[in-house]
Coordinates of N, CA and C in Angstrom, one line a residue:
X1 N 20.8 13.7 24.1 CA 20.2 13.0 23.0 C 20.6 11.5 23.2
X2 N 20.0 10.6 22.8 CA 20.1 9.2 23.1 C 20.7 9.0 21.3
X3 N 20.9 7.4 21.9 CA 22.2 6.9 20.6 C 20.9 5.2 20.4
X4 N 20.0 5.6 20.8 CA 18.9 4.4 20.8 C 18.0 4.9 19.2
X5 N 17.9 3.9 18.9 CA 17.4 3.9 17.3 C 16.0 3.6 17.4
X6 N 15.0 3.9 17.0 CA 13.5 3.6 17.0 C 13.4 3.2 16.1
X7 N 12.7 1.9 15.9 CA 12.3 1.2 14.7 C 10.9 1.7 14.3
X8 N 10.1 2.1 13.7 CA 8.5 1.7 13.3 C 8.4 0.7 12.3
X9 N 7.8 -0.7 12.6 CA 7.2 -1.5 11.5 C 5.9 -1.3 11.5
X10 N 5.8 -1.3 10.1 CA 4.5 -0.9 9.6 C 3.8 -2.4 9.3
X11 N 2.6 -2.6 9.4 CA 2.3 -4.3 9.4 C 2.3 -4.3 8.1
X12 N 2.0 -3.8 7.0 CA 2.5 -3.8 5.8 C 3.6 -3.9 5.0
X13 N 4.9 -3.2 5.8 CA 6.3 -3.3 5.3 C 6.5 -5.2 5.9
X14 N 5.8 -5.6 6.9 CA 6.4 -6.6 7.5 C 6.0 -7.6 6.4
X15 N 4.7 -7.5 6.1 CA 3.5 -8.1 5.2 C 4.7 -8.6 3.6
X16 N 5.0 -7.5 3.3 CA 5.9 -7.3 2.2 C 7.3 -7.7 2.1
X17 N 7.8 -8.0 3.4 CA 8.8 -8.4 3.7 C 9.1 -10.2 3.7
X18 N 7.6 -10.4 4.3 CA 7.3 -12.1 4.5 C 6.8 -12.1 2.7
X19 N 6.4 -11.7 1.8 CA 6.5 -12.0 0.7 C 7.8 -12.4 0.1
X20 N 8.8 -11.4 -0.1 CA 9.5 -11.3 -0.7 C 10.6 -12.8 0.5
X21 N 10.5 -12.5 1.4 CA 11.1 -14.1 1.9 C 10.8 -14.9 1.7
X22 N 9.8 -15.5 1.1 CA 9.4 -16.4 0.7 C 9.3 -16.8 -0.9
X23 N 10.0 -15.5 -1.3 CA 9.9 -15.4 -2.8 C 8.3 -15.6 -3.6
X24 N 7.7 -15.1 -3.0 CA 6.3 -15.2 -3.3 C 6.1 -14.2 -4.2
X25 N 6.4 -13.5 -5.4 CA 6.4 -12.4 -6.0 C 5.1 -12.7 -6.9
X26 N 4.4 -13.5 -7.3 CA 3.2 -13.3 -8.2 C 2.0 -13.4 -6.5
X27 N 2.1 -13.3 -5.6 CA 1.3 -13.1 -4.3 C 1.6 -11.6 -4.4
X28 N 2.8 -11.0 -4.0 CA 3.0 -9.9 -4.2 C 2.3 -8.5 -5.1
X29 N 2.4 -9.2 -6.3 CA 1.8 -8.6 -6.9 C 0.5 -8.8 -7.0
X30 N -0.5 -9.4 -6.8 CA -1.6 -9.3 -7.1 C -2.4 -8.5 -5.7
X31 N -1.3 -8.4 -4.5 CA -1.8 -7.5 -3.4 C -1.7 -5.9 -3.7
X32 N -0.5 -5.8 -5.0 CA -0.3 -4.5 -4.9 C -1.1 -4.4 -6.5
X33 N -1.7 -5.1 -7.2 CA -2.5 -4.7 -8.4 C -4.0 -4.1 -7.7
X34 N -4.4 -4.6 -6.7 CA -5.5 -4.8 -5.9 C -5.3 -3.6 -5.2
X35 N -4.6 -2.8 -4.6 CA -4.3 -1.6 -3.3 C -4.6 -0.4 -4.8
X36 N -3.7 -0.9 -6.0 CA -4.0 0.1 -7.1 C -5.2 0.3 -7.5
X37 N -6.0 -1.1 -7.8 CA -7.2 -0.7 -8.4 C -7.6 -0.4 -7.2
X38 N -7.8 -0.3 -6.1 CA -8.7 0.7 -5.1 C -8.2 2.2 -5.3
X39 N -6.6 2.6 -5.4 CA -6.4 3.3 -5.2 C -7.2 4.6 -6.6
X40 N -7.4 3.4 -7.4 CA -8.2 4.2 -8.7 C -9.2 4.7 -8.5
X41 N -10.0 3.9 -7.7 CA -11.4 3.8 -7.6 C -12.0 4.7 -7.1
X42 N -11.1 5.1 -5.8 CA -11.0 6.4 -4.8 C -11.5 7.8 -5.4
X43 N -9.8 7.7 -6.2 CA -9.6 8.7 -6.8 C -11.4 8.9 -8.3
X44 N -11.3 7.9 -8.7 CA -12.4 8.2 -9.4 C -13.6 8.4 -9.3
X45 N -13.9 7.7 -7.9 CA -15.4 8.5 -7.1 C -15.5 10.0 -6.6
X46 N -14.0 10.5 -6.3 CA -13.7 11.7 -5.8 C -14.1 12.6 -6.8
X47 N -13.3 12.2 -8.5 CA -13.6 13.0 -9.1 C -15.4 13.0 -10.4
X48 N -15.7 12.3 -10.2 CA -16.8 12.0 -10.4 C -17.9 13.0 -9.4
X49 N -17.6 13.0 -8.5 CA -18.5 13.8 -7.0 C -18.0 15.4 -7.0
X50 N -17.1 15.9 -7.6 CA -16.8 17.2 -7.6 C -17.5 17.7 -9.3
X51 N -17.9 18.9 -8.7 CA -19.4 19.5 -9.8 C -18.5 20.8 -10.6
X52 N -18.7 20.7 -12.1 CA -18.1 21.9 -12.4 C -18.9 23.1 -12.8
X53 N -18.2 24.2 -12.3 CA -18.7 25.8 -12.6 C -18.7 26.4 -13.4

């Protein structure tokens, strides 16, 4: 077994990272109000498209 560490950066964690270094926290947030409302949106076309029995 090796004693070598693997990093994965995610271009998103880095993304989040250069925010918060910069103290950019109202940039911050309006990238993650925006990922939410998609993530709504998703979910709400999904359930909108499923038929009930």
């Amino acid at each position: 077994m090796s004693n070598d560490v693997e990093h994965y950066t995610d271009p998103q964690d880095s993304a989040v990272a250069l925010f918060l270094t910069n103290n950019d926290g109202e940039e911050l947030t309006n990238v993650l109000v925006a990922a939410l409302e998609d993530a709504f949106r998703i979910l709400r076309d999904e359930v909108s498209g499923e038929t009930m029995h």
